[in-house]
């Protein structure tokens, strides 16, 4: 039994963002936004000048790590090693938590910690845009595990995994024409997958679309409800635009979302997509019904938790955890 799942679906109790490394939350220790903040903080030492504070900076990290200027390369490497150590400490806590870490994570019992100790493989996906950074992270994480006498664990970094969610959902298709969407915190990944007699006939990856209407902090309930309906309209628009773009005439849509999902219902208290719970109690049914009405035919939408969709790529493996390094940590397990 997996204590982090119910009916084979991930539950919010699994969240790694709420894990404490002693007294520090994992989400305050490691995430791409913190790396970006440090790149901005040390932009003069890194030779970035007046470059804007945006995610494009993260794409420059690889150039900084191989800079011809020793001072720039040294500073960039120092930042990379620091965050590699932070990631390693977070992962180590899952296997060897301190007493303080266990006390602070009050909703995990010994059953939850014991389950983690049975995980033999971890795939780290998404959020990494630099091959040198990835190698530094791998070296630091594996070194920390070796130093703490954890030998029987395989760590794998999957770089360039932005479309892993749509690829994962495609593994479920035996026959038929499907539109696939992965609604993330930054971008929306899109694909079209057609199989005939269990053979792939069309496998199209479409350009990403920007995610919108995910803000929710410091808003009144009335404002959140208004934004939720704008987000719902934007999701419908994105689906319909893609439908037309590929001349889709099928009826099946698989859609993963950066939130926990249980039987088509979105967990309301978690992130920018959580507000969709205000739109409909069962958002999966809502999307199916709304699209059916607009397209004047019966449409079938299946909703997935985003990291669970990625984990479908490894569904034939046992004792595996998939951790996404996106805007926040995502987690899923294969069974």
mmCIF file of C-alpha atoms in Angstrom, residues 45-160:
data_model
loop_
_atom_site.group_PDB
_atom_site.id
_atom_site.type_symbol
_atom_site.label_atom_id
_atom_site.label_comp_id
_atom_site.label_asym_id
_atom_site.label_seq_id
_atom_site.Cartn_x
_atom_site.Cartn_y
_atom_site.Cartn_z
ATOM 1 C CA UNK A 45 30.109 39.409 -10.755
ATOM 2 C CA UNK A 46 28.583 37.173 -13.427
ATOM 3 C CA UNK A 47 28.935 39.838 -16.106
ATOM 4 C CA UNK A 48 25.212 39.992 -16.737
ATOM 5 C CA UNK A 49 25.053 43.780 -16.542
ATOM 6 C CA UNK A 50 21.528 45.130 -16.799
ATOM 7 C CA UNK A 51 19.940 41.904 -18.041
ATOM 8 C CA UNK A 52 16.312 41.733 -16.997
ATOM 9 C CA UNK A 53 15.122 39.652 -14.063
ATOM 10 C CA UNK A 54 13.295 36.927 -15.949
ATOM 11 C CA UNK A 55 13.555 33.240 -16.735
ATOM 12 C CA UNK A 56 15.818 33.925 -19.717
ATOM 13 C CA UNK A 57 18.596 34.276 -17.172
ATOM 14 C CA UNK A 58 18.320 30.580 -16.354
ATOM 15 C CA UNK A 59 19.060 29.741 -19.984
ATOM 16 C CA UNK A 60 22.299 31.705 -19.668
ATOM 17 C CA UNK A 61 23.532 29.529 -16.802
ATOM 18 C CA UNK A 62 25.325 27.051 -19.066
ATOM 19 C CA UNK A 63 27.259 29.871 -20.745
ATOM 20 C CA UNK A 64 28.252 31.231 -17.336
ATOM 21 C CA UNK A 65 29.463 27.810 -16.203
ATOM 22 C CA UNK A 66 31.777 27.528 -19.224
ATOM 23 C CA UNK A 67 32.793 31.175 -19.414
ATOM 24 C CA UNK A 68 36.295 32.042 -20.605
ATOM 25 C CA UNK A 69 36.510 34.480 -17.690
ATOM 26 C CA UNK A 70 37.714 32.553 -14.649
ATOM 27 C CA UNK A 71 35.972 34.923 -12.232
ATOM 28 C CA UNK A 72 32.580 34.406 -13.925
ATOM 29 C CA UNK A 73 33.029 30.636 -14.222
ATOM 30 C CA UNK A 74 34.101 30.363 -10.557
ATOM 31 C CA UNK A 75 31.121 32.377 -9.273
ATOM 32 C CA UNK A 76 28.627 30.505 -11.450
ATOM 33 C CA UNK A 77 30.071 27.168 -10.350
ATOM 34 C CA UNK A 78 29.826 28.220 -6.702
ATOM 35 C CA UNK A 79 26.111 28.974 -7.149
ATOM 36 C CA UNK A 80 25.544 25.674 -8.952
ATOM 37 C CA UNK A 81 27.336 23.667 -6.244
ATOM 38 C CA UNK A 82 25.343 25.439 -3.521
ATOM 39 C CA UNK A 83 22.025 24.483 -5.116
ATOM 40 C CA UNK A 84 23.272 20.978 -5.855
ATOM 41 C CA UNK A 85 24.017 20.627 -2.143
ATOM 42 C CA UNK A 86 20.579 21.964 -1.264
ATOM 43 C CA UNK A 87 18.879 19.501 -3.582
ATOM 44 C CA UNK A 88 20.997 16.692 -2.151
ATOM 45 C CA UNK A 89 20.059 17.628 1.434
ATOM 46 C CA UNK A 90 16.361 17.655 0.545
ATOM 47 C CA UNK A 91 16.542 14.224 -1.091
ATOM 48 C CA UNK A 92 18.638 12.846 1.757
ATOM 49 C CA UNK A 93 15.972 13.966 4.232
ATOM 50 C CA UNK A 94 13.480 11.657 2.526
ATOM 51 C CA UNK A 95 15.699 8.691 3.411
ATOM 52 C CA UNK A 96 17.382 9.828 6.611
ATOM 53 C CA UNK A 97 15.229 12.549 8.182
ATOM 54 C CA UNK A 98 16.431 14.268 11.315
ATOM 55 C CA UNK A 99 14.190 14.156 14.375
ATOM 56 C CA UNK A 100 13.397 17.815 13.754
ATOM 57 C CA UNK A 101 12.461 17.153 10.119
ATOM 58 C CA UNK A 102 10.062 14.393 11.175
ATOM 59 C CA UNK A 103 8.539 16.534 13.923
ATOM 60 C CA UNK A 104 7.952 19.449 11.549
ATOM 61 C CA UNK A 105 6.273 17.224 8.944
ATOM 62 C CA UNK A 106 3.422 16.461 11.319
ATOM 63 C CA UNK A 107 1.087 14.805 8.779
ATOM 64 C CA UNK A 108 3.615 12.098 7.835
ATOM 65 C CA UNK A 109 3.671 9.012 10.013
ATOM 66 C CA UNK A 110 6.299 6.278 10.119
ATOM 67 C CA UNK A 111 4.370 4.666 7.248
ATOM 68 C CA UNK A 112 5.160 7.613 4.977
ATOM 69 C CA UNK A 113 8.862 7.753 5.876
ATOM 70 C CA UNK A 114 9.163 3.966 5.553
ATOM 71 C CA UNK A 115 7.652 4.090 2.071
ATOM 72 C CA UNK A 116 10.352 6.509 0.925
ATOM 73 C CA UNK A 117 13.085 4.201 2.183
ATOM 74 C CA UNK A 118 11.757 1.522 -0.197
ATOM 75 C CA UNK A 119 12.208 3.774 -3.240
ATOM 76 C CA UNK A 120 15.207 2.523 -5.233
ATOM 77 C CA UNK A 121 15.145 4.880 -8.228
ATOM 78 C CA UNK A 122 14.505 8.615 -8.480
ATOM 79 C CA UNK A 123 13.978 10.362 -11.814
ATOM 80 C CA UNK A 124 14.476 14.129 -11.605
ATOM 81 C CA UNK A 125 12.731 15.841 -14.498
ATOM 82 C CA UNK A 126 11.971 19.315 -15.796
ATOM 83 C CA UNK A 127 13.245 22.703 -14.712
ATOM 84 C CA UNK A 128 16.854 22.121 -15.802
ATOM 85 C CA UNK A 129 18.102 23.981 -18.858
ATOM 86 C CA UNK A 130 21.866 23.537 -18.610
ATOM 87 C CA UNK A 131 23.806 20.298 -19.194
ATOM 88 C CA UNK A 132 26.715 21.513 -17.045
ATOM 89 C CA UNK A 133 24.354 22.481 -14.225
ATOM 90 C CA UNK A 134 22.706 19.073 -14.458
ATOM 91 C CA UNK A 135 26.105 17.345 -14.140
ATOM 92 C CA UNK A 136 27.028 19.451 -11.105
ATOM 93 C CA UNK A 137 23.682 18.638 -9.470
ATOM 94 C CA UNK A 138 24.169 14.940 -10.174
ATOM 95 C CA UNK A 139 27.685 14.952 -8.713
ATOM 96 C CA UNK A 140 26.623 16.764 -5.555
ATOM 97 C CA UNK A 141 23.483 14.657 -4.968
ATOM 98 C CA UNK A 142 25.272 11.336 -5.468
ATOM 99 C CA UNK A 143 28.188 12.463 -3.291
ATOM 100 C CA UNK A 144 25.852 13.416 -0.449
ATOM 101 C CA UNK A 145 24.165 10.019 -0.639
ATOM 102 C CA UNK A 146 27.508 8.209 -0.661
ATOM 103 C CA UNK A 147 28.727 10.252 2.312
ATOM 104 C CA UNK A 148 25.638 9.118 4.211
ATOM 105 C CA UNK A 149 26.087 5.456 3.285
ATOM 106 C CA UNK A 150 23.089 5.186 0.949
ATOM 107 C CA UNK A 151 24.372 2.900 -1.806
ATOM 108 C CA UNK A 152 21.357 1.135 -3.325
ATOM 109 C CA UNK A 153 19.658 4.151 -4.876
ATOM 110 C CA UNK A 154 19.774 5.123 -8.564
ATOM 111 C CA UNK A 155 19.505 8.866 -9.291
ATOM 112 C CA UNK A 156 18.690 9.868 -12.884
ATOM 113 C CA UNK A 157 18.412 13.421 -14.220
ATOM 114 C CA UNK A 158 16.240 13.705 -17.337
ATOM 115 C CA UNK A 159 17.148 16.963 -19.055
ATOM 116 C CA UNK A 160 15.051 18.524 -21.800
#
